[in-house]
Coordinates of C-alpha atoms in Angstrom, one line a residue:
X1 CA 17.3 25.7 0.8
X2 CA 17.2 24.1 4.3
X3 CA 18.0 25.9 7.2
X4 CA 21.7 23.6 7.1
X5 CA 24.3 23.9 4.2
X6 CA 24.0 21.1 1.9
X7 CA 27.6 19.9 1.7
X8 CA 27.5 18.3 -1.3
X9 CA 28.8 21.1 -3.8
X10 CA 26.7 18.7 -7.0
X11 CA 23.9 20.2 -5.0
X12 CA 24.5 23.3 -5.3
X13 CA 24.3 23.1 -9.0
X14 CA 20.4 21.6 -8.4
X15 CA 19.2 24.3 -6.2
X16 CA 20.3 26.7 -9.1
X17 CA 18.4 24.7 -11.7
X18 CA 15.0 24.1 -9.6
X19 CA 12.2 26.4 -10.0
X20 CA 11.6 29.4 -7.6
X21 CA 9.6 27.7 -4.8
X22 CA 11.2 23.9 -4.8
X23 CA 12.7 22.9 -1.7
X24 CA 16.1 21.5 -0.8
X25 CA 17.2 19.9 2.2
X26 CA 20.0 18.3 3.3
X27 CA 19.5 14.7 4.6
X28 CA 20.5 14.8 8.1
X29 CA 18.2 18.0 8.9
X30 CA 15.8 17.1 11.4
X31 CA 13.2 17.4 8.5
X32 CA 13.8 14.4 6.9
X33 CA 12.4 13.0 9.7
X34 CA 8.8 14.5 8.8
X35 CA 8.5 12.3 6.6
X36 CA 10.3 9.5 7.4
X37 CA 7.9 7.1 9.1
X38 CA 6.6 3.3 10.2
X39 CA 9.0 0.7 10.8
X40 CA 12.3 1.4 13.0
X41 CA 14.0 -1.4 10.7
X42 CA 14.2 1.3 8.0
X43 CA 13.7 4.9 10.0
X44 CA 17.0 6.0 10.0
X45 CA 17.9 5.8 6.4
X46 CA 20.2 8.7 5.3
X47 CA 20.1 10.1 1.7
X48 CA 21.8 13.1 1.5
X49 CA 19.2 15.3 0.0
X50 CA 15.8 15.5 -0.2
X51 CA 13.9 17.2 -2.5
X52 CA 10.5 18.6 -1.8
X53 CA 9.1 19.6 -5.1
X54 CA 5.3 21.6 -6.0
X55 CA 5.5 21.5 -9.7
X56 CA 6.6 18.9 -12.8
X57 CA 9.4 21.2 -13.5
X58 CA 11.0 20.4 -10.0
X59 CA 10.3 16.8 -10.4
X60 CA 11.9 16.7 -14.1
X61 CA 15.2 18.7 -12.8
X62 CA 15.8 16.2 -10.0
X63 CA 15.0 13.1 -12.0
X64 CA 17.8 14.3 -15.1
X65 CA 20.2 15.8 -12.1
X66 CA 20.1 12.6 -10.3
X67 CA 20.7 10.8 -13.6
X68 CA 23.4 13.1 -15.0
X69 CA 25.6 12.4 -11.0
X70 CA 24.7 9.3 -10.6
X71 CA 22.3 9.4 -7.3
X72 CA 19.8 7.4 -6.1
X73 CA 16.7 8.5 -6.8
X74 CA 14.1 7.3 -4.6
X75 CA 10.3 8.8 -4.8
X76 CA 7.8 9.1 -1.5
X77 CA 3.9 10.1 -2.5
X78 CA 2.6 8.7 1.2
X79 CA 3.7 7.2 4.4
X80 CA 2.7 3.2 3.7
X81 CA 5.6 1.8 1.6
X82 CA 5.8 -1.5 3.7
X83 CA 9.2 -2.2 2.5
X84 CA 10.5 1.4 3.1
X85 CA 11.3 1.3 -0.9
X86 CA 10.4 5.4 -0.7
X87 CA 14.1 5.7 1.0
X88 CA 17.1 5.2 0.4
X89 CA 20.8 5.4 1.8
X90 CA 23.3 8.2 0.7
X91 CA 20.7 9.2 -2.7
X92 CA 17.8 11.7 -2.9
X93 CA 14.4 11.1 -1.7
X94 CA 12.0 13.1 -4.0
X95 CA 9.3 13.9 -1.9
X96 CA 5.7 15.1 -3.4
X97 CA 3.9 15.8 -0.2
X98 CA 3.5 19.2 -1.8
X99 CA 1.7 18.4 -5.2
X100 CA -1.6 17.6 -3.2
X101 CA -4.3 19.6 -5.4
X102 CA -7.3 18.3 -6.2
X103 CA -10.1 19.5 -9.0
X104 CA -13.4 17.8 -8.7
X105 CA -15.5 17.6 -12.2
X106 CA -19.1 16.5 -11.2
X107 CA -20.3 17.4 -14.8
X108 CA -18.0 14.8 -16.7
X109 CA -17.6 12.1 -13.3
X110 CA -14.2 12.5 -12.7
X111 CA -11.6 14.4 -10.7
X112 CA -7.8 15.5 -11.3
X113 CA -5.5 15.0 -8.3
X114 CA -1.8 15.8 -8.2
X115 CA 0.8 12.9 -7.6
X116 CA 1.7 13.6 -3.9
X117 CA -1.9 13.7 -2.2
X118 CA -2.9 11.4 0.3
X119 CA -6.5 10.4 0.1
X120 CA -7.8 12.2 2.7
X121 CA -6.8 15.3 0.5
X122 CA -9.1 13.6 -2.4
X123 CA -11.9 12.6 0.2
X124 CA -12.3 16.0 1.7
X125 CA -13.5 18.2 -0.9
X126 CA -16.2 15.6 -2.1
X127 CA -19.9 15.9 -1.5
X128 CA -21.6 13.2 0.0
X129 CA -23.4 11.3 -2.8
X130 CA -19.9 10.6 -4.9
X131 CA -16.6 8.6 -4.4
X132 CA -14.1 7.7 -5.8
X133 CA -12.1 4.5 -6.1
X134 CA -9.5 4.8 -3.3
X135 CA -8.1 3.2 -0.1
X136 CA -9.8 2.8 3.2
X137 CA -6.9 4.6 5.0
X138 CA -7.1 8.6 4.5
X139 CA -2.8 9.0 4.4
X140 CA -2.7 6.0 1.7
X141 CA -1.0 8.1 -1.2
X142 CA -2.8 8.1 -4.3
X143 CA -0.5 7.4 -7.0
X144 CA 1.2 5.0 -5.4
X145 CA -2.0 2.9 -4.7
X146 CA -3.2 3.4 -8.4
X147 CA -0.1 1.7 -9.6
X148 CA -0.3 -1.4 -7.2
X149 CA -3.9 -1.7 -8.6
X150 CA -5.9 -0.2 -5.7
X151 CA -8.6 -2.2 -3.7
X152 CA -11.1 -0.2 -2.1
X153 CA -13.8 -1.1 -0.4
X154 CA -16.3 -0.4 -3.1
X155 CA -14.2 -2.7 -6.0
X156 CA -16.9 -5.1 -5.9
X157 CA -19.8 -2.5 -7.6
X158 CA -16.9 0.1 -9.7
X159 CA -13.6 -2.2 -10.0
X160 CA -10.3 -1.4 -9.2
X161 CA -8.4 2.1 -9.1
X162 CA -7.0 1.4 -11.6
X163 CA -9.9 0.6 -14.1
X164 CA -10.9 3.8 -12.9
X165 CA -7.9 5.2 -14.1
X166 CA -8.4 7.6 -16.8
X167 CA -4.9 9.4 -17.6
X168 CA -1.7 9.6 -16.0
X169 CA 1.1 12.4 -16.1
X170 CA 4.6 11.2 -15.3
X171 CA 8.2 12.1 -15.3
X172 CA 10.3 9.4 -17.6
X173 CA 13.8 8.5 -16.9
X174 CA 15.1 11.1 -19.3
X175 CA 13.2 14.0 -17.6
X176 CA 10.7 14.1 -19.7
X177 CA 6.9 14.8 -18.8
X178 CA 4.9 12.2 -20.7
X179 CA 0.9 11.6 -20.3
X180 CA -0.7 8.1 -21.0
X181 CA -4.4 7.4 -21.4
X182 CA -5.6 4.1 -23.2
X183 CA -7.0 5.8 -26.2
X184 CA -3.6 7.0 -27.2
X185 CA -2.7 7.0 -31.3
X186 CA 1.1 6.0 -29.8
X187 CA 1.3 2.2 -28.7
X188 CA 4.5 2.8 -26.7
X189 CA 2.0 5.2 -24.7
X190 CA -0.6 2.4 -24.8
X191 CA 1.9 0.0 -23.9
X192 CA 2.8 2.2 -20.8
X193 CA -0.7 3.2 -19.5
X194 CA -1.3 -0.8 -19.7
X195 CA 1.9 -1.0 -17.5
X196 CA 1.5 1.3 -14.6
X197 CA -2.3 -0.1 -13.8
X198 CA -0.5 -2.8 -11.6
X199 CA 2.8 -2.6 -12.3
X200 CA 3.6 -1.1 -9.2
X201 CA 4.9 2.4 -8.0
X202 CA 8.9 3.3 -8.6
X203 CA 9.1 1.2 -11.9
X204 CA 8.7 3.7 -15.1
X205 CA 8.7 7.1 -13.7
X206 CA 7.3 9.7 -11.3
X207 CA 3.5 10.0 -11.4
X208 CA 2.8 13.9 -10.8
X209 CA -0.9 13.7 -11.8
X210 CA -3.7 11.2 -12.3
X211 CA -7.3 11.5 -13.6
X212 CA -10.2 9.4 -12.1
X213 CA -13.8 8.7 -12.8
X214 CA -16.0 9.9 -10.3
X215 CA -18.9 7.5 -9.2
X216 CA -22.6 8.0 -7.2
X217 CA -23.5 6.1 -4.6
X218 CA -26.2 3.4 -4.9
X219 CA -28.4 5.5 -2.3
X220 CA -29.2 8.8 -3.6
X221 CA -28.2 10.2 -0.1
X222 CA -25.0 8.6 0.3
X223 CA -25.8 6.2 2.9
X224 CA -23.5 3.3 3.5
X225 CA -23.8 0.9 5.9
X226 CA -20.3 0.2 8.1
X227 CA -19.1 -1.6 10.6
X228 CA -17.9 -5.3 12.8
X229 CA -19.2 -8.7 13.1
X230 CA -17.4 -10.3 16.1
X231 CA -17.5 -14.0 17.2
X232 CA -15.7 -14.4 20.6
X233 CA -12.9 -17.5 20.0
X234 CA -12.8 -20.4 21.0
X235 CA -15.5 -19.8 22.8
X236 CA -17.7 -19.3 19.3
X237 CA -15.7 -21.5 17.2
X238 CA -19.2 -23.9 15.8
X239 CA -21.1 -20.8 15.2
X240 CA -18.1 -19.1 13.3
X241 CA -17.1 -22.0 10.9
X242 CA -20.3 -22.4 9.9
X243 CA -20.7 -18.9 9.1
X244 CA -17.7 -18.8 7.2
X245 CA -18.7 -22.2 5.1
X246 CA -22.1 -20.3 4.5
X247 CA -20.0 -16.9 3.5
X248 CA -17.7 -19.7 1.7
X249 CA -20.2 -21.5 -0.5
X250 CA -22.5 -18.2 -0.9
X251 CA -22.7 -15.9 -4.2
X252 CA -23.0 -12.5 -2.5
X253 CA -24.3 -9.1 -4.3
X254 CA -22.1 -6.5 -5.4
X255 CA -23.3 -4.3 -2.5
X256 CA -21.6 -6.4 -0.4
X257 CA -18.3 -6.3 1.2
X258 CA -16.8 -8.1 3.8
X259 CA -13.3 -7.8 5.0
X260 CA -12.3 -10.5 7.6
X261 CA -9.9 -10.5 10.2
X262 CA -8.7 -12.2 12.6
X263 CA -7.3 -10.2 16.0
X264 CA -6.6 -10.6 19.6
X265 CA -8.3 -8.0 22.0
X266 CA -6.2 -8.7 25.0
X267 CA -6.4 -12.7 25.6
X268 CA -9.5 -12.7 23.6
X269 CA -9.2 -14.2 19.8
X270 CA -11.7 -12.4 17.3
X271 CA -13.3 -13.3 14.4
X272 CA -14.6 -10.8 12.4
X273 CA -16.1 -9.5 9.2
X274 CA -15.8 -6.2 8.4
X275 CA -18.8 -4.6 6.3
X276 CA -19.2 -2.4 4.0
X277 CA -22.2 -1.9 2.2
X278 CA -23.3 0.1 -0.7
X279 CA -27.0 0.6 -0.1
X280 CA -29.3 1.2 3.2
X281 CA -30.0 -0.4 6.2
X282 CA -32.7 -2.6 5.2
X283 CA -31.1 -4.0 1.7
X284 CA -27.8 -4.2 4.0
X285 CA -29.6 -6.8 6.7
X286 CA -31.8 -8.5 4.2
X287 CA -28.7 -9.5 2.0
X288 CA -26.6 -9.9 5.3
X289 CA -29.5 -12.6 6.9
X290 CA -27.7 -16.1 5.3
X291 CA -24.5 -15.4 8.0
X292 CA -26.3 -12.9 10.7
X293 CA -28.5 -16.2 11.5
X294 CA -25.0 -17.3 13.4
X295 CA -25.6 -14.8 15.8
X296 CA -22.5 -12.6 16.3
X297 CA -21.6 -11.5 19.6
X298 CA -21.4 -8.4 18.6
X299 CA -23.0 -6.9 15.6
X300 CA -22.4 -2.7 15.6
X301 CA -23.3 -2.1 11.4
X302 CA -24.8 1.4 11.7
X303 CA -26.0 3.4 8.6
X304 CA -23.7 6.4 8.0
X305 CA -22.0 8.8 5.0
X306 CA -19.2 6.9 3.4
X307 CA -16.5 9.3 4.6
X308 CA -17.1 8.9 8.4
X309 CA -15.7 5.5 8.1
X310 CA -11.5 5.2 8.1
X311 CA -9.3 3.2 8.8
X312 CA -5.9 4.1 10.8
X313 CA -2.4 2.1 11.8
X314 CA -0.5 2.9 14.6
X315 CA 2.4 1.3 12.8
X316 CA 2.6 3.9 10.2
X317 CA 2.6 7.1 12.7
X318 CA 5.7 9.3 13.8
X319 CA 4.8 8.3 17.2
X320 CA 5.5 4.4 16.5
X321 CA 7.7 2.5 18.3
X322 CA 7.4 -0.6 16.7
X323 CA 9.2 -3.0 13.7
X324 CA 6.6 -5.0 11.6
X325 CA 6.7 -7.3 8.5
X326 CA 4.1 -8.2 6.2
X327 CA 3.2 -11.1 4.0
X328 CA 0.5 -11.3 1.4
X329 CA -1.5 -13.7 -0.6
X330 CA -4.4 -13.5 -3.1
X331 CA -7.2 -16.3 -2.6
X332 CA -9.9 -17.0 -5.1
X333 CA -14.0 -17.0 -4.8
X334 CA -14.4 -20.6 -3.0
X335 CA -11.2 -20.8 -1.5
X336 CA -12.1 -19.4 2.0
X337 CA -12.6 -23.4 3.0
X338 CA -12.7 -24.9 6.6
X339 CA -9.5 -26.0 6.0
X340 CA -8.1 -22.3 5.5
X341 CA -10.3 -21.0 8.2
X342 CA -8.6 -23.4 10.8
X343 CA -5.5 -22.8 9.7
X344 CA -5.3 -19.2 9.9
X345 CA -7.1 -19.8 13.4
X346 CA -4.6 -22.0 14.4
X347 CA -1.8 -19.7 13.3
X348 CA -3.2 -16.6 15.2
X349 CA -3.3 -18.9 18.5
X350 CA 0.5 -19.5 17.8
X351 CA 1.3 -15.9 17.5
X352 CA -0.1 -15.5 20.9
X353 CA 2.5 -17.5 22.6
X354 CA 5.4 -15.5 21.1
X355 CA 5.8 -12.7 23.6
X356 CA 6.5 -9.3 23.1
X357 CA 4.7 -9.8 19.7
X358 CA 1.2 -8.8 18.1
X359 CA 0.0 -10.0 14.8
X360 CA -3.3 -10.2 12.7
X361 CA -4.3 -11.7 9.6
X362 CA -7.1 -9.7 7.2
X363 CA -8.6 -9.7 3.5
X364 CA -9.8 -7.2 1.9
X365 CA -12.3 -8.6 0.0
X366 CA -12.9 -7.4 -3.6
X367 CA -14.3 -9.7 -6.9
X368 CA -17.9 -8.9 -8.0
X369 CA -17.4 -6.5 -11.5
X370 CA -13.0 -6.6 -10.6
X371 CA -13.5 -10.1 -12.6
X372 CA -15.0 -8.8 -15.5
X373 CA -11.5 -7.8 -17.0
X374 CA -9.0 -10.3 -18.2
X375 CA -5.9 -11.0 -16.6
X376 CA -3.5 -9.6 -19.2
X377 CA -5.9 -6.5 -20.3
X378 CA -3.9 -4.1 -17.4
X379 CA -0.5 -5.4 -15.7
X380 CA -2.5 -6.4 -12.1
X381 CA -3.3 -10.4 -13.1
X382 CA -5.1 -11.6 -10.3
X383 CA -8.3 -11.0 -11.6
X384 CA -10.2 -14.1 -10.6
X385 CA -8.8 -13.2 -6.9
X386 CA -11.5 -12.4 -4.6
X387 CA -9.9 -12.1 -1.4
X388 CA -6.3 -10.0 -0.8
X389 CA -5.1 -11.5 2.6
X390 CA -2.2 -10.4 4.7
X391 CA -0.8 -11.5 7.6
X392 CA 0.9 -8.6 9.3
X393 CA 3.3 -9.2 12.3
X394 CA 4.8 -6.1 15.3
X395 CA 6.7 -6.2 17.8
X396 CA 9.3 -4.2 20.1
X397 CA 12.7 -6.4 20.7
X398 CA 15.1 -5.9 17.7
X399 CA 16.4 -9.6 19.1
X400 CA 13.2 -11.0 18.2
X401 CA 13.4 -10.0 14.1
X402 CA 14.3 -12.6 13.2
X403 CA 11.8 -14.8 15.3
X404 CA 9.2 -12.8 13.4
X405 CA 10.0 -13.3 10.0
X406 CA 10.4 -16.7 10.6
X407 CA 6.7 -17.0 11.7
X408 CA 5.3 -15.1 8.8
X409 CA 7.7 -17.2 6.7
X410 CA 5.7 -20.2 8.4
X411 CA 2.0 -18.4 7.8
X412 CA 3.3 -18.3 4.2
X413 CA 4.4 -21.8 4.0
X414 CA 0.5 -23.1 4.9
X415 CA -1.2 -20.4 3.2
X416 CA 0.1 -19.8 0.1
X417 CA -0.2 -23.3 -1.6
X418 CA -4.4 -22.3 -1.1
X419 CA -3.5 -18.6 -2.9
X420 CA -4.5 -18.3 -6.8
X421 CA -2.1 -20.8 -8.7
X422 CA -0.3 -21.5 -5.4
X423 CA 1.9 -17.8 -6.1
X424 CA -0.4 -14.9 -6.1
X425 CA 1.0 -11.9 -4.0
X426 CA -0.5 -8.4 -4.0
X427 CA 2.1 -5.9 -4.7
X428 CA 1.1 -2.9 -2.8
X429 CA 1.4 -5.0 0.3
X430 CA 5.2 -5.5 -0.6
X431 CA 7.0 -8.0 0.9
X432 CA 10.6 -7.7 0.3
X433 CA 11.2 -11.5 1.3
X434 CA 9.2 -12.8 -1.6
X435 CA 12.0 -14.8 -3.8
X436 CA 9.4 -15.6 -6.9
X437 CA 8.2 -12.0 -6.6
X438 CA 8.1 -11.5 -10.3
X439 CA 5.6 -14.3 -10.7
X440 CA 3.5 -13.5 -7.2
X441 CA 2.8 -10.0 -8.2
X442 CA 2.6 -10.5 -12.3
X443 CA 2.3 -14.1 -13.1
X444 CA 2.4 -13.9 -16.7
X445 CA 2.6 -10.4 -17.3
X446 CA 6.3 -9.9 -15.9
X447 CA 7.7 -10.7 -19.4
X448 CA 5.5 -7.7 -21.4
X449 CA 6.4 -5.0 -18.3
X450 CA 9.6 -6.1 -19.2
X451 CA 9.6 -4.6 -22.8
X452 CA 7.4 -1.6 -21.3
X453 CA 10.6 -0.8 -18.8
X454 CA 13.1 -1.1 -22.2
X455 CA 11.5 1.1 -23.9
X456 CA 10.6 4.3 -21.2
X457 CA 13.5 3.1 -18.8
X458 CA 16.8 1.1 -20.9
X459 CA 19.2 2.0 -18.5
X460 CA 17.2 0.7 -15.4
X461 CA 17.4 4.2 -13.6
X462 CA 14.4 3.1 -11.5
X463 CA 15.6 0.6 -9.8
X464 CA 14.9 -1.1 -6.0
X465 CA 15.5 -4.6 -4.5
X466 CA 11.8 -5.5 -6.7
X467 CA 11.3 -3.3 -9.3
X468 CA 10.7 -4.5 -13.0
X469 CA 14.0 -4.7 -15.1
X470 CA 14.5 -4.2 -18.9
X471 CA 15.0 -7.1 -20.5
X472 CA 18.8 -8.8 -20.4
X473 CA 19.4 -6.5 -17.3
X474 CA 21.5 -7.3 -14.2
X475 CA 19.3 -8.1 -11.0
X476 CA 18.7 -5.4 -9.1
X477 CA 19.9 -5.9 -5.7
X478 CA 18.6 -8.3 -3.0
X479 CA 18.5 -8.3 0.4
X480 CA 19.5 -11.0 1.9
X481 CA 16.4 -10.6 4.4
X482 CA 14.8 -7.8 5.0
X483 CA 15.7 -7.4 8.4
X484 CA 19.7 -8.7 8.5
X485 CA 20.6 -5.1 6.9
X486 CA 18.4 -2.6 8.9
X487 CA 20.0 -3.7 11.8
X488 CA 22.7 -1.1 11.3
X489 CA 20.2 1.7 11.0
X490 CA 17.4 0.4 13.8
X491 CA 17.8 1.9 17.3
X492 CA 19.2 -1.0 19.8
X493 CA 16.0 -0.1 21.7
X494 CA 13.0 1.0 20.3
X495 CA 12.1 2.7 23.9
X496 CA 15.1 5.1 23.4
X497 CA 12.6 7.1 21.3
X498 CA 10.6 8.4 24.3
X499 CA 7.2 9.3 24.4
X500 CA 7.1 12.5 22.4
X501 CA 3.5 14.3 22.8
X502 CA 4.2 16.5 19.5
X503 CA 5.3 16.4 15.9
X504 CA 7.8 18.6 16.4
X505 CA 9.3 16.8 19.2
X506 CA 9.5 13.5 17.1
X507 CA 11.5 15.2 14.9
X508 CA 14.5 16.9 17.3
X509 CA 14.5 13.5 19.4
X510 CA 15.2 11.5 15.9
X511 CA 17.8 14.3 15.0
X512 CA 19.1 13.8 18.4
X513 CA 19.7 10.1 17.9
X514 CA 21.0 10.2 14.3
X515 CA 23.4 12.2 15.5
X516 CA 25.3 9.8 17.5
X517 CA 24.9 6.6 14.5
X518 CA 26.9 9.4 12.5

């Protein structure tokens, strides 16, 4: 138990039936706020337990306890849900930070990772010469990205994470543990493990293990070649277009990857391409020369192991003072025109006039062998998408919300008619705005997950404001916005939480202030 009573006498009947070694805490212990972070519109959420579970047995008594009373059950295996659909208000978070182990099988290529592990916890243990498919950002948790198809930066030469998805363990709606591989004699099993690659996380049950294939590098020592291409803006505008026609109108190897955003440093607009490249130093420039003829003004691509390079966001850290919204879009090979290219150049030098504010606009770039599957042969449709954009908006005001959304509302409005059948949406960038979010994030395939959820999920216990229903169920609930709501729960000002210098000081100050909204 937690170092508080849990009130609640219901819960005294859980802590009886979970294993020795589970953990139960009430939800207004300063503990929940460990793992409780990102955007102040959703940070002070209040279930009134939370469950921190280290085997399948703990996950299967919550799931049937929360079932049998009638709770909320709401499921957090990382720190990145953009739409803060891990919590939940008066329910029980089930939190896997716990299940983190890993087992690495070099002889048969893959690896076995428990359903709460980040992966940073999958990254570690690895040798040099072999990766797996994952995300660029170490605290991305690994079930969760598996089941909103997972782009990594090495798509383009292995796929998706989830074509490297071997076998998946999960916890059904009835408690039951249930594991799913393609080759299964059952087609309702079949029919499942077809519907969590892409279906999305918190739709048919709580993933407590995966298993992965493994893959070498294409240089026997692991070397990769990382790093920025800047053009300075306005300033390098010529030079830039013409690159990105060239990088536009250009077949590019597998090897290659090139994620592009588009940034302010200070006053200064940038232009970048981010590289990644499977190979050395010498195949990297020789395949790279059709755009490094623009002259960058900076150019730092430096040969390296693959795990040195990692990508972090202040948004998603205790220490965050900020509220941000997301949108997201899906663009094909060829669509990256001048006319998209000014227009999400244009829209960055109207986010600089809104102060208080800070917004960028990426893709992570992907194609190359992700194309070789057909849309309906896994749940994630977009598979002539090449480049996953997002536009991704912060700032500090609560007043200015809804200023915000209303501006990536209006980045949406010009970019999406350009997006893959003027809908497509990637659903681990989650954007809980998104009316037509059935067709954005499935297109086609919304009808079959459908019959998927009626058959492992009838009742709809999984439910959010987005997830899948069975067929003739009510809606789910809608926000109205996405930020309308959260105004009850997000501090007037975001300053009021300080500037903490520890963990543990996060913590007691967010007690602090829950404290007085109850």
């Amino acid at each position: 138990m937690g170092e508080q009573p849990v009130h609640d006498e219901r819960f005294l009947i859980l802590e009886e039936r979970l294993p020795t070694g589970s953990v139960l805490f009430p939800g207004t212990t300063a503990y929940e706020q460990a793992i409780f972070i990102g955007n102040l519109l959703y940070r002070f959420e209040t279930p009134s337990a939370v469950v921190q579970a280290v085997t399948d047995d703990d996950v299967a008594v919550t799931v049937s306890f929360a079932k049998e009373y009638n709770f909320e059950l709401t499921v957090k295996s990382g720190g990145h849900s953009y739409a803060g659909y891990c919590l939940n208000q008066g329910g029980i978070v089930l939190d896997l930070s716990s299940m983190k182990k890993v087992d690495i099988d070099y002889d048969n290529m893959k690896v076995s990772i428990q359903g709460g592990a980040v992966w940073k916890d999958v990254y570690g243990p690895l040798d040099e010469n072999h990766i797996v498919i994952g995300g660029q950002c170490p605290t991305v948790g690994v079930s969760a990205f598996l089941l909103g198809a997972g782009l990594s930066p090495f798509s383009r030469c292995y796929g998706l994470g989830i074509d490297n998805l071997l076998e998946m363990t999960i916890i059904t709606a009835q408690g039951e543990k249930v594991t799913v591989t393609q080759e299964d004699d059952d087609p309702d099993k079949r029919d499942l493990f077809w519907a969590i690659r892409g279906g999305g996380g918190g739709n048919f049950g709580v993933t407590t293990g995966v298993k992965v294939k493994l893959h070498k590098l294409r240089d026997p020592g692991g070397i990769v070649v990382c790093g920025d291409l800047t053009w300075n803006l306005p300033e390098q505008m010529e030079s830039f277009m013409e690159m990105m026609n060239v990088w536009n109108t250009t077949t590019w190897p597998e090897t290659v990857c090139a994620d592009a955003i588009w940034s302010y440093n200070g006053d200064q607009l940038l232009g970048q391409l981010t590289i990644i490249y499977n190979g050395t130093m010498e195949q990297c420039n020789n395949d790279l020369k059709p755009i490094l003829n623009f002259k960058p003004a900076k150019n730092d691509l430096q040969p390296m192991q693959w795990f040195e390079w990692e990508v972090k966001d202040a948004a998603f850290d205790i220490f965050s003072q900020v509220y941000h919204h997301h949108g997201s879009f899906i663009f094909a090979e060829g669509a990256i025109t001048p006319e998209v290219v000014g227009i999400i150049t244009g829209l960055m030098k109207e986010s600089k006039k809104i102060e208080g504010s800070s917004c960028h606009i990426l893709w992570d770039h992907i194609g190359g062998v992700t194309k070789n599957i057909k849309p309906d042969d896994t749940a994630f449709p977009w598979r002539d998408g090449v480049y996953v954009t997002t536009v991704k908006a912060q700032w500090t005001d609560p007043n200015m919300c809804e200023t915000m959304f209303n501006f990536v509302d209006r980045v949406k409005k010009l970019l999406v008619p350009h997006s893959v059948q003027g809908k497509a949406a990637y659903i681990n960038y989650i954007d809980s705005t998104v009316e037509n979010w059935q067709e954005a994030y499935y297109a086609d395939n919304y009808p079959r997950l459908q019959k998927v959820k009626s058959k492992w999920d009838p009742t709809n216990f999984f439910k959010f404001e987005q997830s899948i229903e069975p067929i003739d169920c009510k809606k789910s609930r809608k926000r109205e916005s996405d930020w309308k709501p959260w105004g009850n729960y997000a501090l007037l000002k975001p300053q009021l939480l300080g500037n903490p210098k520890t963990k543990e000081e996060v913590y007691a100050l967010d007690a602090d202030i829950r404290r007085k909204f109850y």
